[in-house]
Structures are given as C-alpha cells and as structure tokens.
Coordinates of C-alpha atoms in Angstrom, one line a residue:
M1 CA 0.0 0.0 0.0
A2 CA 1.3 3.5 -0.9
S3 CA 2.2 5.9 1.8
L4 CA -0.1 8.9 2.4
S5 CA 2.4 11.2 0.8
S6 CA 2.1 9.4 -2.5
L7 CA -1.7 8.8 -2.5
N8 CA -3.2 10.8 -5.4
S9 CA -6.9 10.4 -4.6
I10 CA -7.8 11.2 -1.1
C11 CA -10.7 13.2 0.2
I12 CA -12.9 13.2 3.2
D13 CA -16.0 14.4 1.5
P14 CA -19.3 12.5 1.8
A15 CA -19.5 12.2 -2.0
C16 CA -16.0 10.8 -2.5
F17 CA -14.4 8.2 -0.3
I18 CA -11.5 5.9 -1.0
K19 CA -11.5 2.4 0.5
Y20 CA -9.4 2.1 3.6
Q21 CA -9.8 -1.4 4.8
D22 CA -13.6 -2.2 5.0
D23 CA -14.9 0.9 6.8
V24 CA -16.0 2.9 3.8
K25 CA -17.3 2.4 0.4
I26 CA -15.2 2.3 -2.7
S27 CA -15.6 5.0 -5.4
K28 CA -14.0 5.3 -8.8
P29 CA -11.3 8.0 -8.9
K30 CA -12.6 11.3 -10.0
K31 CA -10.6 14.4 -11.1
L32 CA -11.9 16.6 -8.2
C33 CA -10.9 14.1 -5.6
V34 CA -7.1 14.1 -5.9
R35 CA -3.9 14.9 -4.3
A36 CA -4.1 15.3 -0.6
S37 CA -0.4 15.8 -0.4
V38 CA 0.2 14.8 3.2
A39 CA 4.0 14.4 3.0
S40 CA 5.8 12.5 5.7
S41 CA 8.8 10.4 6.1
A42 CA 7.1 8.2 8.8
P43 CA 6.7 4.5 8.1
Q44 CA 3.6 3.6 6.0
S45 CA 1.9 1.7 8.8
V46 CA 2.3 4.7 11.2
Q47 CA 1.0 7.1 8.6
F48 CA -2.0 4.8 7.9
E49 CA -2.9 4.4 11.6
D50 CA -2.5 8.2 12.2
F51 CA -4.8 8.9 9.2
K52 CA -7.5 6.5 10.5
A53 CA -7.3 8.0 13.9
R54 CA -7.5 11.6 12.6
K55 CA -10.3 10.8 10.1
F56 CA -12.9 11.0 12.9
E57 CA -11.1 13.5 15.1
K58 CA -12.8 16.8 15.7
F59 CA -10.5 19.8 16.3
R60 CA -12.0 22.9 18.0
I61 CA -11.7 26.0 16.0
G62 CA -11.8 29.7 16.9
V63 CA -12.6 32.4 14.3
L64 CA -11.4 35.8 15.3
G65 CA -13.1 38.5 13.3
A66 CA -16.1 36.4 12.3
S67 CA -18.2 39.3 11.1
G68 CA -16.0 40.2 8.2
Y69 CA -16.0 38.6 4.7
T70 CA -13.0 36.3 5.3
G71 CA -14.4 35.2 8.6
S72 CA -17.8 34.4 7.0
E73 CA -16.1 32.5 4.3
I74 CA -14.2 30.4 6.9
I75 CA -17.5 29.6 8.5
R76 CA -19.1 28.7 5.2
L77 CA -16.2 26.3 4.4
L78 CA -16.1 24.7 7.8
A79 CA -19.9 23.8 7.5
N80 CA -18.8 20.8 5.4
H81 CA -15.6 20.0 7.2
P82 CA -15.7 16.7 9.0
N83 CA -12.7 17.3 11.3
F84 CA -13.2 21.0 12.4
R85 CA -16.0 22.4 14.6
I86 CA -16.3 26.0 15.6
T87 CA -16.3 26.5 19.3
L88 CA -15.5 30.2 19.5
M89 CA -16.2 33.3 17.3
T90 CA -15.3 36.9 18.1
A91 CA -16.5 40.2 16.6
D92 CA -16.1 43.2 18.9
R93 CA -18.8 45.3 17.3
K94 CA -21.2 42.4 17.0
A95 CA -20.6 40.9 20.4
G96 CA -23.6 39.0 21.7
Q97 CA -25.1 38.5 18.3
S98 CA -25.6 35.2 16.4
I99 CA -23.9 34.6 13.2
G100 CA -27.2 34.3 11.4
S101 CA -28.2 37.9 12.5
V102 CA -25.0 39.2 10.9
F103 CA -25.0 36.8 7.9
P104 CA -28.4 35.5 7.1
H105 CA -26.9 32.9 4.7
L106 CA -25.5 31.2 7.7
V107 CA -28.7 31.2 9.7
K108 CA -28.9 27.4 9.8
Q109 CA -25.5 26.9 11.3
D110 CA -25.5 25.8 14.9
L111 CA -22.7 28.0 16.3
P112 CA -22.0 29.9 19.5
D113 CA -22.8 33.6 19.7
M114 CA -20.0 36.0 18.9
V115 CA -18.1 37.6 21.8
A116 CA -15.5 40.4 22.1
V117 CA -11.9 39.3 21.8
K118 CA -11.2 40.4 25.4
D119 CA -13.9 38.1 26.6
A120 CA -12.8 35.1 24.6
D121 CA -12.1 31.8 26.4
F122 CA -9.4 29.8 24.5
S123 CA -9.5 26.8 26.8
N124 CA -11.8 25.1 24.4
V125 CA -9.9 25.8 21.3
D126 CA -7.2 23.9 19.4
A127 CA -6.6 26.2 16.5
V128 CA -7.5 29.8 15.4
F129 CA -8.2 31.6 12.2
C130 CA -7.4 35.2 12.7
C131 CA -9.5 37.4 10.3
L132 CA -8.8 40.7 11.9
P133 CA -7.6 43.9 10.1
H134 CA -3.8 44.5 9.8
G135 CA -2.3 46.4 12.7
T136 CA -4.7 44.9 15.3
T137 CA -3.5 41.2 14.9
Q138 CA 0.0 41.3 16.3
E139 CA -0.8 42.1 20.0
I140 CA -3.9 39.7 20.0
I141 CA -1.8 36.8 18.6
K142 CA 1.0 37.6 21.0
G143 CA -1.5 37.1 23.9
L144 CA -2.9 33.8 22.7
P145 CA -1.9 30.5 24.4
S146 CA 1.3 29.1 22.9
S147 CA -0.4 25.7 22.4
L148 CA -2.7 27.1 19.7
K149 CA -2.2 26.6 15.9
I150 CA -2.8 30.0 14.2
V151 CA -3.5 31.0 10.6
D152 CA -3.4 34.8 10.4
L153 CA -5.2 36.2 7.3
S154 CA -4.0 39.8 7.9
A155 CA -0.8 41.2 6.5
D156 CA 0.8 41.5 10.0
F157 CA 3.2 38.5 9.7
R158 CA 3.7 38.3 5.9
L159 CA 6.8 40.5 5.6
Q160 CA 10.0 39.1 7.0
D161 CA 11.6 42.5 7.3
I162 CA 9.9 44.4 10.1
G163 CA 11.4 47.7 8.8
E164 CA 9.6 47.1 5.5
Y165 CA 6.4 46.4 7.4
E166 CA 6.7 49.8 9.2
E167 CA 7.4 51.5 5.8
W168 CA 4.4 50.1 4.0
Y169 CA 1.9 49.9 6.8
G170 CA 2.8 53.0 8.7
Q171 CA 3.3 51.6 12.1
P172 CA 6.1 49.6 14.0
H173 CA 5.7 45.9 14.3
K174 CA 4.6 45.0 17.8
A175 CA 5.4 41.2 17.8
Q176 CA 8.9 41.0 16.4
E177 CA 9.7 37.6 18.0
L178 CA 6.6 36.1 16.6
Q179 CA 7.5 37.4 13.2
K180 CA 10.6 35.3 13.2
E181 CA 8.4 32.2 13.9
A182 CA 5.8 32.9 11.2
V183 CA 5.8 30.8 8.0
Y184 CA 4.5 32.3 4.8
G185 CA 1.7 30.1 3.7
L186 CA 1.6 29.8 0.0
T187 CA 0.5 26.2 0.2
E188 CA 1.7 24.7 -3.1
I189 CA 5.1 26.3 -2.7
S190 CA 5.8 25.9 1.0
R191 CA 3.9 22.8 1.9
D192 CA 6.8 21.2 3.9
E193 CA 7.3 24.3 6.1
I194 CA 3.6 24.8 6.7
Q195 CA 3.1 21.2 8.0
G196 CA 5.5 21.9 11.0
A197 CA 4.4 25.5 11.7
R198 CA 2.6 26.9 14.7
L199 CA 1.9 30.4 13.0
I200 CA 1.0 30.8 9.4
A201 CA 1.0 34.2 7.6
N202 CA -1.7 33.5 5.0
P203 CA -0.8 35.2 1.8
G204 CA -2.7 38.2 0.3
C205 CA -5.1 37.7 -2.6
Y206 CA -3.1 39.5 -5.3
P207 CA 0.2 37.9 -4.2
T208 CA -1.4 34.4 -4.4
S209 CA -2.6 35.0 -8.0
I210 CA 0.8 36.4 -9.0
Q211 CA 3.3 34.1 -7.2
L212 CA 1.7 30.8 -8.1
P213 CA 2.6 31.2 -11.8
L214 CA 5.7 33.2 -11.4
I215 CA 7.7 31.4 -8.7
P216 CA 8.1 28.1 -10.6
L217 CA 9.2 30.0 -13.8
I218 CA 11.7 32.1 -11.9
K219 CA 13.2 29.1 -10.1
A220 CA 13.6 27.4 -13.4
N221 CA 15.3 30.4 -14.9
L222 CA 12.7 30.6 -17.7
I223 CA 11.9 34.2 -17.3
E224 CA 13.8 37.4 -16.7
V225 CA 13.3 39.0 -13.4
K226 CA 13.4 42.5 -14.8
N227 CA 10.5 44.3 -16.6
I228 CA 7.8 42.1 -15.0
I229 CA 4.5 44.1 -15.4
I230 CA 1.4 42.9 -13.5
D231 CA -2.1 44.2 -14.1
S232 CA -4.5 42.9 -11.5
K233 CA -8.3 43.2 -11.1
S234 CA -10.4 42.4 -8.0
G235 CA -14.0 42.1 -6.9
V236 CA -15.0 44.8 -4.4
S237 CA -15.1 42.3 -1.4
G238 CA -11.3 42.5 -1.5
A239 CA -11.6 45.9 0.1
G240 CA -13.3 44.4 3.1
R241 CA -16.8 44.9 4.7
G242 CA -16.2 48.2 6.4
A243 CA -18.4 51.1 5.3
K244 CA -16.2 53.3 3.0
E245 CA -17.3 56.0 0.6
A246 CA -15.0 54.8 -2.1
N247 CA -16.7 51.4 -2.0
L248 CA -20.3 52.7 -2.4
Y249 CA -22.3 51.3 -5.3
T250 CA -22.4 54.6 -7.1
E251 CA -18.6 54.9 -6.8
I252 CA -17.8 51.4 -8.1
A253 CA -20.6 50.4 -10.4
E254 CA -20.3 50.7 -14.2
G255 CA -16.6 51.5 -14.2
I256 CA -13.0 50.4 -13.3
H257 CA -11.4 51.9 -10.3
S258 CA -7.6 51.9 -10.2
Y259 CA -6.0 52.4 -6.9
G260 CA -2.8 52.1 -4.9
V261 CA -0.8 52.9 -8.0
T262 CA 2.9 52.2 -7.3
R263 CA 2.2 52.0 -3.5
H264 CA -0.2 49.1 -3.0
R265 CA 0.7 47.3 0.2
H266 CA 0.9 43.9 -1.5
V267 CA 3.9 45.1 -3.5
P268 CA 6.6 44.2 -0.9
E269 CA 4.9 40.8 -0.3
I270 CA 5.0 40.0 -4.1
E271 CA 8.6 41.2 -4.4
Q272 CA 9.6 39.2 -1.3
G273 CA 8.4 36.0 -2.8
L274 CA 9.8 36.6 -6.2
S275 CA 13.1 37.7 -4.8
E276 CA 13.4 34.6 -2.7
A277 CA 12.8 32.5 -5.8
A278 CA 15.3 34.4 -7.8
K279 CA 17.8 34.6 -5.0
S280 CA 18.2 38.4 -6.0
K281 CA 16.2 41.5 -5.6
V282 CA 13.1 41.6 -7.9
T283 CA 11.2 44.8 -8.5
V284 CA 7.8 44.6 -10.3
S285 CA 5.5 47.1 -11.9
F286 CA 2.1 46.4 -10.2
T287 CA -1.2 48.1 -10.7
P288 CA -4.4 46.9 -9.1
H289 CA -8.1 47.7 -10.0
L290 CA -11.4 47.3 -8.4
M291 CA -14.1 45.9 -10.7
P292 CA -17.9 46.1 -10.3
M293 CA -18.3 42.5 -9.1
S294 CA -18.5 41.1 -5.6
R295 CA -15.7 38.5 -5.8
G296 CA -13.1 37.2 -8.2
M297 CA -9.6 38.2 -9.2
Q298 CA -7.5 38.1 -12.4
S299 CA -3.8 38.9 -12.8
T300 CA -2.5 39.5 -16.2
I301 CA 1.3 39.2 -16.1
Y302 CA 3.7 40.4 -18.8
V303 CA 7.2 38.8 -18.7
E304 CA 10.4 38.7 -20.7
M305 CA 11.5 35.2 -21.4
A306 CA 15.1 34.1 -20.7
P307 CA 17.4 33.7 -23.8
G308 CA 16.4 30.6 -25.7
A309 CA 13.2 30.1 -23.8
S310 CA 9.8 29.9 -25.5
T311 CA 6.2 30.1 -24.4
E312 CA 6.0 26.4 -24.9
D313 CA 8.8 26.0 -22.4
L314 CA 6.9 28.1 -19.9
Y315 CA 3.7 26.2 -20.5
Q316 CA 5.4 22.7 -20.1
H317 CA 7.2 23.7 -16.9
L318 CA 3.9 25.0 -15.3
S319 CA 2.2 21.8 -16.5
N320 CA 4.8 19.6 -15.0
F321 CA 5.1 21.7 -11.7
Y322 CA 1.4 21.6 -11.0
E323 CA 0.5 18.3 -12.6
K324 CA -0.2 16.7 -9.3
E325 CA -1.8 19.6 -7.6
E326 CA -5.5 19.6 -6.6
F327 CA -6.2 23.3 -6.8
V328 CA -3.9 24.9 -9.3
V329 CA -4.9 24.1 -12.9
L330 CA -3.1 24.9 -16.1
L331 CA -5.7 25.2 -18.8
K332 CA -5.3 23.7 -22.2
K333 CA -3.4 25.8 -24.7
N334 CA -5.3 28.9 -26.0
E335 CA -8.0 28.5 -23.3
I336 CA -8.4 31.8 -21.4
P337 CA -9.0 31.7 -17.6
H338 CA -12.2 33.6 -16.4
T339 CA -13.0 34.6 -12.9
R340 CA -16.5 33.2 -13.2
H341 CA -15.1 29.7 -13.5
V342 CA -13.6 29.8 -10.0
R343 CA -16.3 31.6 -8.1
G344 CA -16.7 30.2 -4.6
S345 CA -13.9 27.7 -5.1
N346 CA -10.4 27.1 -4.0
Y347 CA -9.1 26.8 -7.5
C348 CA -6.5 28.9 -9.4
L349 CA -6.8 28.6 -13.2
M350 CA -3.9 29.9 -15.3
S351 CA -2.5 29.8 -18.8
V352 CA 0.4 31.1 -20.9
F353 CA 0.2 33.0 -24.2
P354 CA 2.9 34.4 -26.6
D355 CA 3.0 38.2 -26.7
R356 CA 3.1 40.0 -30.1
I357 CA 6.4 41.4 -28.9
P358 CA 9.1 38.8 -29.6
G359 CA 10.7 37.3 -26.6
R360 CA 7.8 38.2 -24.2
A361 CA 4.9 36.1 -22.9
I362 CA 1.6 36.8 -21.2
I363 CA 0.4 34.8 -18.2
I364 CA -3.2 35.0 -17.0
S365 CA -4.2 33.7 -13.5
V366 CA -7.6 33.8 -11.9
I367 CA -8.8 33.0 -8.4
D368 CA -11.7 33.7 -6.1
N369 CA -10.2 36.5 -3.9
L370 CA -12.1 35.3 -0.8
V371 CA -11.4 31.6 -1.2
K372 CA -7.9 30.8 -2.7
G373 CA -7.0 34.3 -2.1
A374 CA -8.0 34.2 1.6
S375 CA -10.1 31.7 3.6
G376 CA -9.8 28.7 1.3
Q377 CA -6.0 28.8 1.3
A378 CA -6.2 29.4 5.1
L379 CA -8.2 26.3 5.5
Q380 CA -5.9 24.4 3.2
N381 CA -3.0 25.4 5.4
L382 CA -4.7 24.5 8.7
N383 CA -5.5 21.1 7.3
L384 CA -1.8 20.6 6.7
M385 CA -0.9 21.9 10.1
M386 CA -3.3 19.5 11.9
G387 CA -2.1 16.5 9.8
I388 CA -5.2 15.8 7.7
P389 CA -5.6 15.8 3.9
E390 CA -5.3 19.4 2.7
N391 CA -8.3 19.3 0.4
T392 CA -10.7 18.4 3.3
G393 CA -13.7 20.7 3.2
L394 CA -12.5 22.4 0.0
L395 CA -13.9 20.2 -2.8
S396 CA -16.9 22.3 -3.6
V397 CA -17.1 22.9 -7.4
P398 CA -17.3 26.5 -8.6
L399 CA -20.6 28.3 -8.6
F400 CA -21.8 29.0 -12.1
P401 CA -23.5 31.0 -13.5

C-alpha cells in the first residue's frame, strides 16, 4: 500500500471516499478528488494508523473577526468540514449576536454567539483563524496560548523585514519575536514548512494569484526577473466589509477603479516571494483595479523570457510543476481563464500566451479572492498543520452561472 504522501486520490467528502480497509465504500477516482499531499517520512503503517485516527477526530476552531468577509467564508467552508468544529467566534462590534443575524446565509449553522476578543475563552480551542484587520492582529496573537495553531489572514506577519512592514503599513511591528516564527503560507510552494508550523502568515489575494505562476518559472530560470508588469483586477469584497465612501455602489458600479498605483501594500509581499525564488532583488510594476463585481480576481502578467526560452517551455514547466496539484490548474493551450469559473472555489486557473512582442509572454491567472485568495487557502494550510488531507472541506465545485 502506498504511503499517504504518494496517494493521489484522497478526500474526506461524503461524496468521494477511497477504500481504507472495509470501513467505507469504494468509489471510482474522479478528477476533483485528488492529491491530498500529506507528505511525511514516517513508516507507511504509522501514517495509515495516524490517518485512520484523525479521520474522525474533531478539532476545536476559533474564528477571530467572524463578522468580516473572510471570517464568514471560513464559517461557510467549515460547515462541510468533518474534522473541524467552531467553538469560538469573536467580533467586537457584533458581540452578543448570532452569526445568522449578521450573515443570514449562515442562519442554519448551529454556532456559538460572537463575543468580544477580550472576553474570549481559548481553553476550548485547538486552532484559530485570525481574520482581523492588519495592525490589530499582532498584539492579539502575542497574547494567545502558545499551544494554539494559528493561521493569520491579515498582513501582519507576511513581511520578514519588520522595517519594510513599518514603511508600507505606517506603524512599527509589535510582535517581532513572533514574526521570526511565522511561516508564509503559499501552500503549493511551501507545503513542507507549513506542516510543521505553529503560526502561518496567510498570503494576500493579489500575491497568491501572482506568485503561483511566477515562482516556478523564476526558479527554473525561464523568465527574466526584470521588466515584470502585472495588471490585476479584484472584486469589491477584496476591500473588506467596512463602510467606505470609495466602495459605495455609485462609486464602483459601471466602471473600473484603479487604486494604490505604485504604492499598494501587496507590492513588498509580491517582491519578497519573487526575490526569494530568484535569490536576488526583484522589482515589479504592479497596478491593481477594483471591478464592479462582488468577488473574483484576475492577474495578467507580462514577462520577458530568458534567452532561448519559448512560451512552450513556460507552459510545459507549469504543466509539470502543477500536474499533481489539486487546486492549481493549467488550462489547455489557448484557453483563457475567467473569474466566473472559479467563483466560490479554492481553484486557481492559469494559462500562458505568446506576446506579439518577440521574446515576451503573457500569463493569466484567476482565483476567487475570498477563497484561494484568503479563507480557502487558510483552511488548506490549517488542514496541513493538523495532519489531515489538505483538500478536506474544499472540494466544492465553482458556482456558475
């Protein structure tokens, strides 16, 4: 029998089980139920016994900042998770309210009422999703019990250089020791480090859509690290749920809204990941835009190919790199990724095209900014941290139309 690290068709979804001994029903392999990627060097028998034990184990989950969009997405995804149950939810401004009163689409979920962070009891919690705004997270996480596994969806622990954090976020970092411990959680790139981590800095939405196609190509020396131009577009939910004049319907509808030109806070995060892949400083030209849609994200990336490389080389390398991945999909040649085809899902669709300018290529990458760009990737990471298949609770197909 193969080890868990080599199994390519594991999922713990009621519609798709693989036979383990005689306790569950056999189903034929399907494309959506693949690649759990639980890598381990432990003996096969130990891995199998550990998996059987954890299959029915319930971990107690806290959601800090449950009244925001990423918090509500965590709750939605966990509704179908067999191993996680929510025992704590915080929302300072909504303390004392039920989740159904804040998000009517979650009214049928049997969950505890939300409480203020200062009143939260973590004695009944094994792991935490921190969905709070940047700048507020550091001190809160610093005060949490050291036994907790934490996935932080804010930007507070993404930048390794705390000086750079202060420059881009306008305030000093208040948990410098924790910053040294944090692991950047781009799942498909840093899976091994994520498995052994206690604190994960969940990537931002734009950096996820950009780094997934670019990091493998940079590591393979197939593209130049100069003159990378990135044009990204996001649904308005990426700006959060807070009431802001710039996000009013009449300000956003029927138009494209460019913002953060040359100074968007995701720039240092993008450049940090690409520089690490290149082993040299990488500077990109990045311009984001808000689109009049609630969710979805597309990054169109213009790159200069390395001498002798072709778009076919780029395509084949991405195909090989992501061939065994569950959630990153390289489309067939000439197929264009569209945001509507990933809505509500944890998938990233991408493709590569030749530019009309010789020696250049165009890469298009699409994700749902609230799922693969936030809460879905956070759940994927916590699955890894807790030792269960990383696709658990994430196999919902995209919502279309």
